Amino acid sequence: MSDLISMRDLSRNDVEAYLRHAEKMEKSLRSSSPPKPRNKIVATMFFEPSTRTHMSFWAAAERLGCRAISLSGDKSSSAKGETLSDTVRIMSGYADVLVLRHPLEGAARLAADVSSVPVVNAGDGGNQHPTQTLIDLYSILRLKKKISGLSVHLVGDLRHARAMRSLLYGLSMFGAKITLCSPKALAMSDEVVREVQEKFSPSIRTTHEINLRDCDVLYVCRIQKERFEDQYEAARLQDEFRITKEQISAAPDDLAILHPLPKIDELPADYDSDPHAKYFQQASWGVPVRMAVLDRVMGV
Ligand code: NCD
C-alpha cells in the first residue's frame, strides 16, 4: 500500500512515473468509450474549502470507473469533537483510498498512520500539496517540453502557501532555475530552502522585486489570508502585492503564467484570455494527473 503525503517522500523516478502515467490518463480521456467499472470507492474528506482539488479528485475517480463518496469536514462528527484519527479509522473501513485536506500540518501523515487504506494528501495546512505539484510539473512539461534549466519565478505568499513549498521541492528536483519573489514578510521558510539546497543544489535567487525579464514560467499564488492572525495585514498585502501588465510585458514572448487558483487580484484584471495565461488549462490537467495518483496508490 502506498500513500502520497509529501514531495519529500518521492524520488525523481517516482515523480517521472506519475507524470508518464498522467500522460496515459490524458490520452484515455480522449476515448469515447466509458471506463470499465472497478469495484473501488474513493472517499474525499475535506476539512478546508476547495473547488479544484475536491472536484478534480472526484472527477478522476469517476473517470477511472471508481465511485466517490465525500465527507465534508464541517458537517462531520468532528464538529461534535471526534478526533481526526477516529474519523480516518472509520472512513478507511468504508473506502479503498482516502483523499484528505486538513488545516493542520502533519494531518495527512497522522491519517496515513491510522488508516488501513492508502491516504492521499490534498493539502495539510501550510505544509505540503503534492498532487498540486504533480499538476504543476505536468503543466510545465506539456507547455515547455522540459523543466531543467527553465527560469521559474514563484511569486506571492511563499511563507504560507503549501503549493509553493511543494513546488519548490519539485522544481529543485528537476533542475529548474528558481526565483523566489514575495513581500519581505512572506518569504519562503529558510528551513525549506536549506533542505532543497542540501538535497539538490538548485539555483535559487531570492528577491522582493518583480522582474520578469528572464522568466519562462511565472507561478503566482494569492495571499493565504486564512493562515494570518491579523486579517488587516493579509488584506494590506493582497492589496500591495500585485503583478502589473508592464511587468509581464518585460518577460520573453513565450512566458507561461501558472496559478494553482483561486486567484483574487494578484494578476491584472481581464487577463484570462491573454495567451500567456495558462492557469485554466493547468487546472484541467488536474483530472488526468489525479487519475494517475489514484491509480498508483491503489496499486494499479
Ligand atoms: C491551493 C491550496 O489549497 O493550497 N489551491 C488548490 O489546491 N488549487 C492554493 C490556494 O488556495 O491558494
Short mmCIF file of C-alpha atoms and ligand atoms in Angstrom, two decimals:
data_model
loop_
_atom_site.label_atom_id
_atom_site.label_comp_id
_atom_site.label_asym_id
_atom_site.label_seq_id
_atom_site.Cartn_x
_atom_site.Cartn_y
_atom_site.Cartn_z
CA MET A 1 0.00 0.00 0.00
CA SER A 2 1.40 3.39 -0.88
CA ASP A 3 0.33 6.78 0.44
CA LEU A 4 1.10 10.12 -1.19
CA ILE A 5 1.81 12.53 1.65
CA SER A 6 4.73 14.76 0.73
CA MET A 7 7.01 15.55 -2.20
CA ARG A 8 9.83 14.73 0.24
CA ASP A 9 8.86 11.06 0.10
CA LEU A 10 9.26 10.88 -3.69
CA SER A 11 12.35 10.26 -5.77
CA ARG A 12 12.73 11.81 -9.20
CA ASN A 13 11.93 8.37 -10.65
CA ASP A 14 8.67 8.24 -8.68
CA VAL A 15 7.67 11.68 -9.93
CA GLU A 16 8.52 10.75 -13.52
CA ALA A 17 6.42 7.60 -13.18
CA TYR A 18 3.44 9.69 -12.01
CA LEU A 19 3.89 12.10 -14.91
CA ARG A 20 4.14 9.33 -17.50
CA HIS A 21 1.05 7.69 -16.05
CA ALA A 22 -0.79 11.04 -16.22
CA GLU A 23 0.05 11.29 -19.91
CA LYS A 24 -1.59 7.89 -20.49
CA MET A 25 -4.60 9.03 -18.50
CA GLU A 26 -4.88 12.20 -20.57
CA LYS A 27 -4.93 10.06 -23.73
CA SER A 28 -7.53 7.73 -22.23
CA LEU A 29 -9.80 10.74 -21.61
CA ARG A 30 -9.97 11.33 -25.36
CA SER A 31 -11.56 7.93 -25.91
CA SER A 32 -15.32 7.95 -26.29
CA SER A 33 -15.90 4.59 -24.59
CA PRO A 34 -16.80 4.66 -20.88
CA PRO A 35 -14.24 3.32 -18.36
CA LYS A 36 -14.57 -0.29 -17.22
CA PRO A 37 -16.29 -0.21 -13.82
CA ARG A 38 -13.97 -1.05 -10.91
CA ASN A 39 -15.17 -2.18 -7.56
CA LYS A 40 -13.38 0.67 -5.75
CA ILE A 41 -14.57 3.59 -3.67
CA VAL A 42 -12.60 6.81 -3.32
CA ALA A 43 -13.51 8.85 -0.22
CA THR A 44 -12.79 12.57 -0.22
CA MET A 45 -12.50 14.18 3.23
CA PHE A 46 -12.21 17.95 3.07
CA PHE A 47 -11.83 19.98 6.27
CA GLU A 48 -10.96 23.18 4.36
CA PRO A 49 -12.65 24.86 1.39
CA SER A 50 -11.82 23.52 -2.06
CA THR A 51 -13.15 23.67 -5.60
CA ARG A 52 -10.50 22.26 -7.94
CA THR A 53 -8.80 19.72 -5.72
CA HIS A 54 -12.03 18.25 -4.43
CA MET A 55 -13.91 18.20 -7.72
CA SER A 56 -10.97 17.01 -9.83
CA PHE A 57 -10.33 14.09 -7.47
CA TRP A 58 -13.99 13.24 -7.68
CA ALA A 59 -13.99 13.53 -11.48
CA ALA A 60 -10.75 11.50 -11.63
CA ALA A 61 -12.34 8.70 -9.55
CA GLU A 62 -15.40 8.59 -11.83
CA ARG A 63 -13.26 8.72 -14.99
CA LEU A 64 -11.34 5.70 -13.70
CA GLY A 65 -14.59 3.78 -13.28
CA CYS A 66 -14.49 4.03 -9.46
CA ARG A 67 -17.17 5.55 -7.28
CA ALA A 68 -16.63 8.53 -4.99
CA ILE A 69 -18.10 9.35 -1.60
CA SER A 70 -17.48 12.62 0.16
CA LEU A 71 -17.25 13.74 3.77
CA SER A 72 -17.40 17.46 4.30
CA GLY A 73 -15.36 18.29 7.40
CA ASP A 74 -17.60 20.93 8.93
CA LYS A 75 -20.66 18.65 8.65
CA SER A 76 -18.87 15.60 10.04
CA SER A 77 -18.73 14.39 13.64
CA SER A 78 -15.53 16.38 14.10
CA ALA A 79 -17.99 19.20 14.87
CA LYS A 80 -19.09 17.07 17.85
CA GLY A 81 -15.49 16.63 19.00
CA GLU A 82 -14.49 13.39 17.26
CA THR A 83 -10.73 13.15 16.70
CA LEU A 84 -9.28 13.08 13.21
CA SER A 85 -7.76 9.65 13.83
CA ASP A 86 -11.14 8.17 14.78
CA THR A 87 -12.74 9.72 11.68
CA VAL A 88 -9.96 8.33 9.48
CA ARG A 89 -10.18 4.84 11.00
CA ILE A 90 -13.92 4.80 10.31
CA MET A 91 -13.60 6.11 6.75
CA SER A 92 -10.88 3.60 5.94
CA GLY A 93 -13.43 0.89 6.65
CA TYR A 94 -15.77 2.38 4.03
CA ALA A 95 -13.43 3.16 1.11
CA ASP A 96 -10.38 1.92 -0.80
CA VAL A 97 -8.49 5.22 -0.73
CA LEU A 98 -8.84 8.41 1.34
CA VAL A 99 -8.15 11.87 -0.07
CA LEU A 100 -7.68 14.27 2.84
CA ARG A 101 -7.43 18.04 3.11
CA HIS A 102 -6.96 19.45 6.60
CA PRO A 103 -5.82 22.77 8.11
CA LEU A 104 -3.24 21.15 10.41
CA GLU A 105 0.30 20.48 9.17
CA GLY A 106 1.01 16.79 9.56
CA ALA A 107 -2.68 15.76 9.42
CA ALA A 108 -2.18 13.59 6.33
CA ARG A 109 0.80 11.79 7.88
CA LEU A 110 -1.23 11.11 11.01
CA ALA A 111 -4.11 9.84 8.87
CA ALA A 112 -1.78 7.50 6.98
CA ASP A 113 -0.53 6.08 10.28
CA VAL A 114 -4.01 5.01 11.39
CA SER A 115 -5.69 4.26 8.04
CA SER A 116 -5.95 0.72 6.71
CA VAL A 117 -6.17 2.03 3.11
CA PRO A 118 -3.89 4.44 1.18
CA VAL A 119 -4.11 8.15 2.02
CA VAL A 120 -3.50 10.99 -0.42
CA ASN A 121 -2.63 14.40 0.99
CA ALA A 122 -4.81 17.03 -0.69
CA GLY A 123 -3.17 19.80 1.39
CA ASP A 124 -2.21 19.87 5.08
CA GLY A 125 -2.12 23.44 6.40
CA GLY A 126 0.83 25.41 5.04
CA ASN A 127 2.91 22.26 4.69
CA GLN A 128 2.51 20.18 1.53
CA HIS A 129 0.28 19.81 -1.54
CA PRO A 130 2.00 17.05 -3.53
CA THR A 131 -0.76 16.44 -6.10
CA GLN A 132 -0.82 20.16 -6.97
CA THR A 133 2.92 19.95 -7.57
CA LEU A 134 2.48 16.96 -9.87
CA ILE A 135 -0.08 19.01 -11.84
CA ASP A 136 2.32 21.97 -11.93
CA LEU A 137 5.24 19.87 -13.17
CA TYR A 138 2.98 18.15 -15.70
CA SER A 139 1.76 21.55 -16.94
CA ILE A 140 5.30 22.90 -17.31
CA LEU A 141 6.32 19.80 -19.27
CA ARG A 142 3.26 19.97 -21.53
CA LEU A 143 3.82 23.68 -22.19
CA LYS A 144 7.62 23.88 -22.33
CA LYS A 145 8.70 20.26 -23.05
CA LYS A 146 11.31 20.45 -20.25
CA ILE A 147 11.86 21.67 -16.69
CA SER A 148 15.64 21.55 -16.33
CA GLY A 149 17.26 24.94 -16.94
CA LEU A 150 13.94 26.83 -17.20
CA SER A 151 13.70 30.09 -15.29
CA VAL A 152 10.70 29.72 -13.00
CA HIS A 153 9.58 32.58 -10.75
CA LEU A 154 7.47 31.72 -7.71
CA VAL A 155 5.65 34.91 -6.79
CA GLY A 156 3.27 35.58 -3.89
CA ASP A 157 2.80 34.34 -0.34
CA LEU A 158 5.76 31.98 -0.12
CA ARG A 159 5.53 31.79 3.64
CA HIS A 160 2.11 30.21 3.92
CA ALA A 161 1.35 28.61 0.55
CA ARG A 162 1.74 24.82 0.63
CA ALA A 163 1.55 24.76 -3.19
CA MET A 164 4.72 26.90 -3.28
CA ARG A 165 6.59 24.78 -0.74
CA SER A 166 5.82 21.57 -2.55
CA LEU A 167 6.63 23.10 -5.92
CA LEU A 168 9.99 24.45 -4.74
CA TYR A 169 10.84 20.86 -3.90
CA GLY A 170 9.65 19.52 -7.27
CA LEU A 171 11.40 22.21 -9.33
CA SER A 172 14.65 21.72 -7.40
CA MET A 173 14.49 18.00 -8.06
CA PHE A 174 14.25 18.69 -11.82
CA GLY A 175 16.98 21.36 -12.00
CA ALA A 176 14.94 24.49 -12.76
CA LYS A 177 16.47 27.94 -12.13
CA ILE A 178 14.25 29.26 -9.37
CA THR A 179 13.48 32.83 -8.34
CA LEU A 180 11.58 33.27 -5.07
CA CYS A 181 9.75 36.59 -5.00
CA SER A 182 7.47 37.71 -2.18
CA PRO A 183 6.79 40.66 0.09
CA LYS A 184 9.50 40.72 2.81
CA ALA A 185 7.14 39.39 5.48
CA LEU A 186 6.09 36.44 3.32
CA ALA A 187 9.42 34.88 2.31
CA MET A 188 9.85 31.11 1.96
CA SER A 189 10.97 29.45 5.19
CA ASP A 190 14.77 29.27 5.44
CA GLU A 191 14.49 25.71 6.63
CA VAL A 192 12.68 24.63 3.45
CA VAL A 193 15.20 26.44 1.22
CA ARG A 194 18.10 24.89 3.13
CA GLU A 195 16.60 21.43 2.78
CA VAL A 196 16.28 21.60 -1.02
CA GLN A 197 19.71 23.18 -1.30
CA GLU A 198 21.29 20.34 0.63
CA LYS A 199 19.44 17.70 -1.38
CA PHE A 200 19.50 19.05 -4.94
CA SER A 201 21.83 22.13 -5.04
CA PRO A 202 19.40 24.04 -7.28
CA SER A 203 19.96 27.62 -8.43
CA ILE A 204 17.74 29.73 -6.12
CA ARG A 205 17.57 33.53 -6.08
CA THR A 206 15.50 35.42 -3.53
CA THR A 207 14.08 38.87 -4.23
CA HIS A 208 11.25 41.20 -3.24
CA GLU A 209 11.08 42.95 -6.62
CA ILE A 210 9.08 41.52 -9.50
CA ASN A 211 11.37 41.49 -12.54
CA LEU A 212 10.31 39.04 -15.24
CA ARG A 213 12.93 39.79 -17.89
CA ASP A 214 14.42 36.28 -17.83
CA CYS A 215 11.25 34.45 -16.78
CA ASP A 216 9.99 31.37 -18.69
CA VAL A 217 7.30 30.37 -16.20
CA LEU A 218 5.63 32.76 -13.78
CA TYR A 219 3.90 30.84 -10.99
CA VAL A 220 1.69 33.07 -8.87
CA CYS A 221 -0.39 32.44 -5.78
CA ARG A 222 -2.72 34.57 -3.70
CA ILE A 223 -2.01 35.85 -0.20
CA GLN A 224 -3.18 32.93 2.02
CA LYS A 225 -5.37 35.05 4.29
CA GLU A 226 -6.76 32.09 6.23
CA ARG A 227 -3.26 31.50 7.65
CA PHE A 228 -2.89 35.07 9.01
CA GLU A 229 -3.63 36.02 12.62
CA ASP A 230 -4.13 39.61 11.51
CA GLN A 231 -6.72 39.89 8.72
CA TYR A 232 -5.93 43.59 8.24
CA GLU A 233 -2.33 42.67 7.41
CA ALA A 234 -3.48 39.99 4.95
CA ALA A 235 -5.75 42.48 3.17
CA ARG A 236 -2.96 45.10 3.07
CA LEU A 237 -0.50 42.63 1.49
CA GLN A 238 -3.08 41.36 -1.01
CA ASP A 239 -3.66 44.97 -1.98
CA GLU A 240 0.02 45.85 -2.27
CA PHE A 241 1.42 42.80 -3.95
CA ARG A 242 0.09 42.78 -7.49
CA ILE A 243 1.66 41.88 -10.80
CA THR A 244 1.19 44.58 -13.43
CA LYS A 245 0.81 44.36 -17.22
CA GLU A 246 4.05 46.33 -17.55
CA GLN A 247 5.96 43.76 -15.52
CA ILE A 248 4.54 40.96 -17.66
CA SER A 249 5.36 42.77 -20.89
CA ALA A 250 9.06 42.79 -19.90
CA ALA A 251 9.07 38.95 -19.97
CA PRO A 252 10.02 36.79 -23.00
CA ASP A 253 7.20 36.34 -25.56
CA ASP A 254 6.64 32.71 -24.67
CA LEU A 255 6.16 33.35 -20.94
CA ALA A 256 3.63 30.92 -19.38
CA ILE A 257 1.66 32.12 -16.37
CA LEU A 258 0.53 29.39 -13.98
CA HIS A 259 -1.52 29.69 -10.77
CA PRO A 260 -2.91 26.95 -8.51
CA LEU A 261 -6.10 29.06 -8.19
CA PRO A 262 -8.22 30.51 -6.67
CA LYS A 263 -6.92 33.89 -7.81
CA ILE A 264 -8.03 37.13 -6.21
CA ASP A 265 -6.46 40.23 -7.76
CA GLU A 266 -2.76 39.39 -7.85
CA LEU A 267 -2.82 39.25 -11.67
CA PRO A 268 -4.01 42.12 -13.87
CA ALA A 269 -7.80 42.25 -14.29
CA ASP A 270 -9.20 40.75 -17.53
CA TYR A 271 -6.02 38.79 -18.14
CA ASP A 272 -7.62 35.38 -18.58
CA SER A 273 -7.77 35.47 -22.37
CA ASP A 274 -4.17 36.64 -22.71
CA PRO A 275 -2.09 33.96 -24.50
CA HIS A 276 0.40 33.84 -21.57
CA ALA A 277 -2.37 32.84 -19.12
CA LYS A 278 -2.28 29.04 -18.85
CA TYR A 279 -3.90 28.52 -15.45
CA PHE A 280 -7.27 27.25 -16.65
CA GLN A 281 -5.52 24.74 -18.88
CA GLN A 282 -3.32 23.82 -15.87
CA ALA A 283 -6.44 23.23 -13.75
CA SER A 284 -7.92 20.94 -16.39
CA TRP A 285 -4.79 18.76 -16.27
CA GLY A 286 -5.77 18.14 -12.64
CA VAL A 287 -8.06 15.31 -13.77
CA PRO A 288 -5.53 13.11 -15.65
CA VAL A 289 -2.84 13.77 -13.03
CA ARG A 290 -5.17 12.82 -10.17
CA MET A 291 -6.35 9.76 -12.12
CA ALA A 292 -2.70 8.71 -12.22
CA VAL A 293 -2.34 9.35 -8.48
CA LEU A 294 -5.43 7.29 -7.59
CA ASP A 295 -4.41 4.50 -9.94
CA ARG A 296 -0.92 4.26 -8.49
CA VAL A 297 -1.84 4.47 -4.81
CA MET A 298 -4.49 1.80 -5.38
CA GLY A 299 -1.72 -0.34 -6.83
CA VAL A 300 -2.74 -0.43 -10.49
C1 NCD B 1 -4.32 25.86 -3.40
C2 NCD B 1 -4.40 25.29 -1.99
O1 NCD B 1 -5.46 24.94 -1.49
O2 NCD B 1 -3.32 25.18 -1.41
N1 NCD B 1 -5.48 25.61 -4.14
C3 NCD B 1 -5.57 24.45 -4.85
O3 NCD B 1 -5.49 23.38 -4.31
N2 NCD B 1 -5.70 24.55 -6.18
C4 NCD B 1 -3.88 27.26 -3.48
C5 NCD B 1 -4.62 28.33 -2.71
O4 NCD B 1 -5.59 28.06 -2.01
O5 NCD B 1 -4.19 29.47 -2.84
#
